[in-house]
Amino acid sequence: IEHGVDVRRVDVNLSDWDCTLEPIAAAGRATSTASHAFALRLGLRLILGLPEAHGQSIVAARQAGIFNSIADFARRTSVGPATIARLAGADAFDSLALDRRQALWQALAIDKPTKQMPLLDDLIDEEPAVALPRLDEQQETLADYQTAGLSLRPHPLAFHRDWLSARRILPCGELPHTDDGQMVRVAGLVLVRQRPGTAKGITFVTLEDETGVANLIIRPDVWEKFRVAARTSAAMVAHGRLQRHGEIIHVLATRIENLSEQLAGIRSVSRDFQ
């Protein structure tokens, strides 16, 4: 996360529907951003496919106290097994000391809304602990993007830097140190595609890798030649010439490649204005 802001993941015990600010001390741990009084807690709304009504139901049920297990969560909320599995897949049960796979395993055991069975409230119905292999860091990052469209873990391209370097693809953070007019290759997740009505068909694209962003200028002829990759890629490689105008740096693209296959499972995070 940029700008030294402490950003914290979505969690059923800590997140409201919208993103909120919480005191740094609330986490009970030291941070590298002690100069900031507050941290940003991501909201439940960021979980892809989670209805607002379910999110608000979770927040309301939590007023009676934090959830201490998935079974407790299922009893006290009005959400069904599918929503619990969605939350588990989004790693939203971290405060229960459950990783994604453990939470999903327990979610699978919930086959009906236990909230509607008050006579069973006092029974211990926790799913027995099962030793499941943990996802590695790259798999966790991909899962974050699949479920929330972002990750607080390492950037997806960081795991492919050796492969990108072997193809002479420059980290975006190196562009300010590159000579004007030099031919370059850059790669990243597509954050924005924008074609202003006054730009005579030119499309502006912003790519992001683990080191920064690259701003592309794609002329109409290049856009049409590489139309599929340009329009649909969640991540792309752009070949082109670096252009510098004072502090403003662009890459005038001459070729576009779809990088999405290298980042299997990444959903598109771009905002397209055309």
C-alpha positions as MATLAB code, in Angstrom:
seq = 'IEHGVDVRRVDVNLSDWDCTLEPIAAAGRATSTASHAFALRLGLRLILGLPEAHGQSIVAARQAGIFNSIADFARRTSVGPATIARLAGADAFDSLALDRRQALWQALAIDKPTKQMPLLDDLIDEEPAVALPRLDEQQETLADYQTAGLSLRPHPLAFHRDWLSARRILPCGELPHTDDGQMVRVAGLVLVRQRPGTAKGITFVTLEDETGVANLIIRPDVWEKFRVAARTSAAMVAHGRLQRHGEIIHVLATRIENLSEQLAGIRSVSRDFQ';
ca = [
       0.000    0.000    0.000;
       1.360    3.405   -0.987;
       1.733    6.642    0.994;
       2.597    4.852    4.259;
      -1.054    4.191    5.094;
      -1.776    1.189    7.307;
      -4.517   -0.727    5.492;
      -6.131   -3.747    7.090;
      -8.019   -6.591    5.517;
     -11.737   -7.280    5.510;
     -12.792   -9.182    8.620;
     -16.226  -10.193    9.893;
     -15.343   -9.042   13.423;
     -13.773   -5.736   12.470;
     -15.208   -4.458    9.167;
     -18.328   -2.394    8.610;
     -20.030   -2.366    5.239;
     -18.000    0.656    4.133;
     -14.306    1.206    4.720;
     -13.616    2.839    8.080;
     -10.810    4.367   10.102;
      -9.728    2.659   13.293;
      -7.127    3.677   15.872;
      -3.694    2.195   15.281;
      -3.673    0.950   18.863;
      -6.790   -1.111   18.164;
      -4.701   -3.801   16.523;
      -2.622   -4.305   19.639;
       0.601   -4.522   17.652;
       3.408   -2.268   16.522;
       3.302   -0.841   13.024;
       5.725    0.985   10.783;
       3.261    3.864   10.466;
       3.207    5.111   14.043;
       2.987    8.695   12.766;
      -0.576    7.984   11.606;
      -3.292    8.035   14.266;
      -5.606    5.775   12.305;
      -5.514    2.771   10.014;
      -7.910    2.094    7.148;
     -10.075   -0.985    7.672;
     -11.434   -2.329    4.406;
     -15.195   -2.748    4.278;
     -17.319   -5.798    3.580;
     -18.539   -4.111    0.379;
     -15.204   -4.998   -1.238;
     -16.004   -8.713   -1.243;
     -17.175   -9.429   -4.765;
     -20.760  -10.664   -4.905;
     -21.600   -9.971   -1.243;
     -25.054   -8.339   -1.047;
     -25.265   -5.199    1.058;
     -28.166   -6.679    3.025;
     -25.923   -9.543    4.128;
     -23.120   -7.173    5.034;
     -25.423   -5.017    7.128;
     -26.826   -8.128    8.801;
     -23.317   -9.157    9.831;
     -22.578   -5.723   11.297;
     -25.904   -5.707   13.177;
     -25.401   -9.192   14.639;
     -21.925   -8.224   15.814;
     -23.393   -5.567   18.103;
     -24.120   -8.345   20.596;
     -20.430   -9.281   20.676;
     -17.717  -10.547   18.385;
     -18.128  -13.853   16.604;
     -16.021  -16.593   18.179;
     -16.437  -19.296   15.537;
     -17.999  -19.891   12.150;
     -20.790  -21.868   13.799;
     -21.443  -18.903   16.104;
     -21.397  -16.609   13.072;
     -23.906  -18.832   11.259;
     -26.253  -18.912   14.266;
     -26.294  -15.148   14.794;
     -26.545  -13.848   11.238;
     -29.202  -14.268    8.592;
     -26.742  -15.206    5.855;
     -26.712  -18.635    4.274;
     -23.976  -21.192    3.604;
     -23.140  -19.702    0.192;
     -22.398  -16.302    1.737;
     -20.361  -17.880    4.534;
     -18.308  -19.721    1.916;
     -17.842  -16.444    0.023;
     -16.579  -14.769    3.191;
     -14.285  -17.700    3.911;
     -12.888  -17.536    0.387;
     -12.183  -13.836    0.940;
     -10.162  -14.648    4.087;
     -12.629  -12.672    6.194;
     -12.414  -15.008    9.220;
      -8.811  -14.185   10.064;
      -9.785  -12.855   13.513;
     -11.008  -16.391   14.299;
      -7.479  -17.698   13.612;
      -8.716  -19.474   10.494;
      -6.970  -19.281    7.151;
      -8.874  -19.552    3.877;
      -8.821  -23.330    3.603;
      -9.741  -23.929    7.237;
     -12.601  -21.443    7.007;
     -13.884  -22.942    3.761;
     -13.740  -26.431    5.262;
     -15.870  -25.320    8.178;
     -18.210  -23.379    5.896;
     -18.892  -26.551    3.915;
     -20.203  -28.188    7.080;
     -22.965  -25.577    7.391;
     -25.840  -26.968    5.367;
     -28.709  -24.940    6.803;
     -29.263  -21.616    8.600;
     -28.611  -22.675   12.206;
     -30.071  -19.373   13.385;
     -33.493  -20.905   12.760;
     -32.792  -23.756   15.212;
     -32.810  -22.042   18.661;
     -33.160  -25.336   20.558;
     -29.690  -26.313   19.310;
     -27.970  -23.037   20.241;
     -26.254  -24.535   23.290;
     -24.861  -27.554   21.472;
     -21.218  -27.638   20.494;
     -21.334  -28.066   16.749;
     -17.853  -26.958   15.759;
     -16.302  -28.774   12.829;
     -13.360  -30.915   14.041;
      -9.985  -29.421   13.261;
      -8.434  -30.788   10.085;
      -4.821  -30.287    9.086;
      -5.044  -28.638    5.674;
      -2.054  -27.408    3.648;
      -1.835  -23.630    3.604;
      -1.878  -21.665    0.383;
       1.466  -20.194   -0.529;
       1.837  -16.423   -0.775;
       1.256  -16.296   -4.518;
      -1.903  -18.396   -4.215;
      -3.115  -16.137   -1.392;
      -2.564  -13.053   -3.544;
      -4.472  -14.572   -6.464;
      -7.304  -15.556   -4.132;
      -7.457  -11.987   -2.827;
      -7.909  -10.643   -6.344;
     -10.515  -13.290   -7.163;
     -12.624  -12.440   -4.133;
     -12.013   -8.727   -3.548;
     -10.217   -7.366   -6.618;
      -7.207   -6.264   -4.552;
      -4.637   -7.627   -2.134;
      -2.586   -6.328    0.789;
      -0.022   -9.017    0.037;
       2.799   -8.702   -2.537;
       1.724   -7.461   -5.964;
       0.954  -10.299   -8.435;
       3.727   -9.206  -10.797;
       6.329   -9.468   -8.035;
       6.106  -13.255   -8.318;
       6.969  -13.052  -12.032;
       9.755  -10.471  -11.936;
      12.480  -12.948  -12.966;
      10.408  -14.006  -15.986;
       9.657  -10.387  -16.870;
      13.300   -9.365  -16.505;
      14.345  -12.218  -18.783;
      12.099  -10.665  -21.425;
      13.720   -7.254  -20.831;
      10.523   -5.825  -19.381;
      11.309   -2.762  -17.309;
       9.794   -2.260  -13.847;
       7.438    0.715  -13.954;
       9.406    2.346  -11.159;
      12.419    2.601  -13.466;
      10.668    4.809  -16.032;
      11.645    8.107  -14.324;
      15.280    7.056  -14.707;
      14.963    6.125  -18.382;
      16.020    8.423  -21.222;
      13.441   10.270  -23.285;
      12.856    8.557  -26.631;
      14.127    5.149  -25.514;
      12.224    2.053  -26.616;
      10.910    0.205  -23.557;
       8.720   -2.679  -22.523;
       6.525   -2.380  -19.438;
       3.942   -4.678  -17.888;
       1.284   -4.488  -15.217;
      -2.291   -4.912  -14.133;
      -4.633   -2.656  -16.091;
      -6.022   -0.065  -13.682;
      -7.666    2.375  -16.093;
      -8.620    2.523  -19.769;
      -9.818    5.960  -20.792;
     -10.693    7.451  -24.166;
     -11.740   11.103  -23.769;
     -14.023   12.474  -26.431;
     -11.498   15.221  -27.209;
      -8.540   12.845  -27.659;
      -9.202   11.983  -31.354;
      -9.530    8.267  -30.644;
      -6.428    8.002  -28.449;
      -6.803    5.696  -25.440;
      -4.923    6.262  -22.199;
      -4.122    3.175  -20.141;
      -2.564    2.969  -16.688;
      -0.611   -0.162  -15.759;
       0.561   -1.095  -12.262;
       3.329   -3.447  -11.170;
       4.985   -3.924   -7.765;
       7.197   -0.853   -8.287;
       4.743    1.770   -9.528;
       2.604    2.724  -12.516;
       3.134    3.298  -16.219;
       0.882    5.541  -18.305;
       0.356    4.430  -21.893;
      -0.793    6.382  -24.925;
      -2.392    4.058  -27.479;
      -3.166    5.548  -30.872;
      -6.251    4.349  -32.797;
      -4.270    2.261  -35.312;
      -2.398    0.418  -32.546;
      -5.633   -0.054  -30.591;
      -7.327   -1.631  -33.598;
      -4.340   -3.840  -34.456;
      -4.191   -5.258  -30.929;
      -7.862   -4.719  -30.156;
      -8.558   -7.947  -28.233;
      -5.535   -7.643  -25.953;
      -6.028   -3.907  -25.514;
      -9.690   -4.160  -24.579;
      -9.859   -7.369  -22.552;
      -6.525   -7.917  -20.806;
      -6.544   -7.874  -17.030;
      -2.779   -7.473  -17.339;
      -0.694   -6.555  -20.354;
       2.776   -5.971  -21.739;
       3.226   -2.762  -23.720;
       6.093   -2.093  -26.133;
       6.712    1.516  -27.041;
       8.750    4.695  -26.885;
       9.155    6.639  -23.662;
       8.052   10.262  -23.887;
       8.963   12.791  -21.221;
       7.415   16.242  -20.848;
       8.875   17.723  -17.687;
       7.698   15.504  -14.857;
       5.089   13.798  -17.035;
       6.136   10.434  -18.480;
       4.205    8.319  -20.975;
       4.914    5.287  -23.097;
       3.678    5.686  -26.679;
       2.628    2.078  -27.291;
       3.406    0.314  -30.559;
       2.470   -3.221  -29.499;
       0.212   -4.766  -26.841;
       0.386   -8.302  -25.438;
      -2.084  -10.009  -23.131;
      -0.335  -10.998  -19.904;
      -3.422  -12.429  -18.226;
      -2.471  -16.068  -18.817;
       0.713  -15.573  -16.823;
      -1.421  -14.367  -13.920;
      -4.018  -17.122  -14.070;
      -7.004  -16.327  -11.896;
      -6.568  -12.543  -11.795;
      -9.837  -10.738  -12.349;
      -9.865   -7.481  -14.243;
      -9.552   -4.535  -11.851;
      -9.617   -1.836  -14.504;
     -12.004    1.065  -14.667;
     -12.885    1.730  -18.264;
     -14.136    5.101  -19.458;
     -14.829    5.000  -23.190;
];
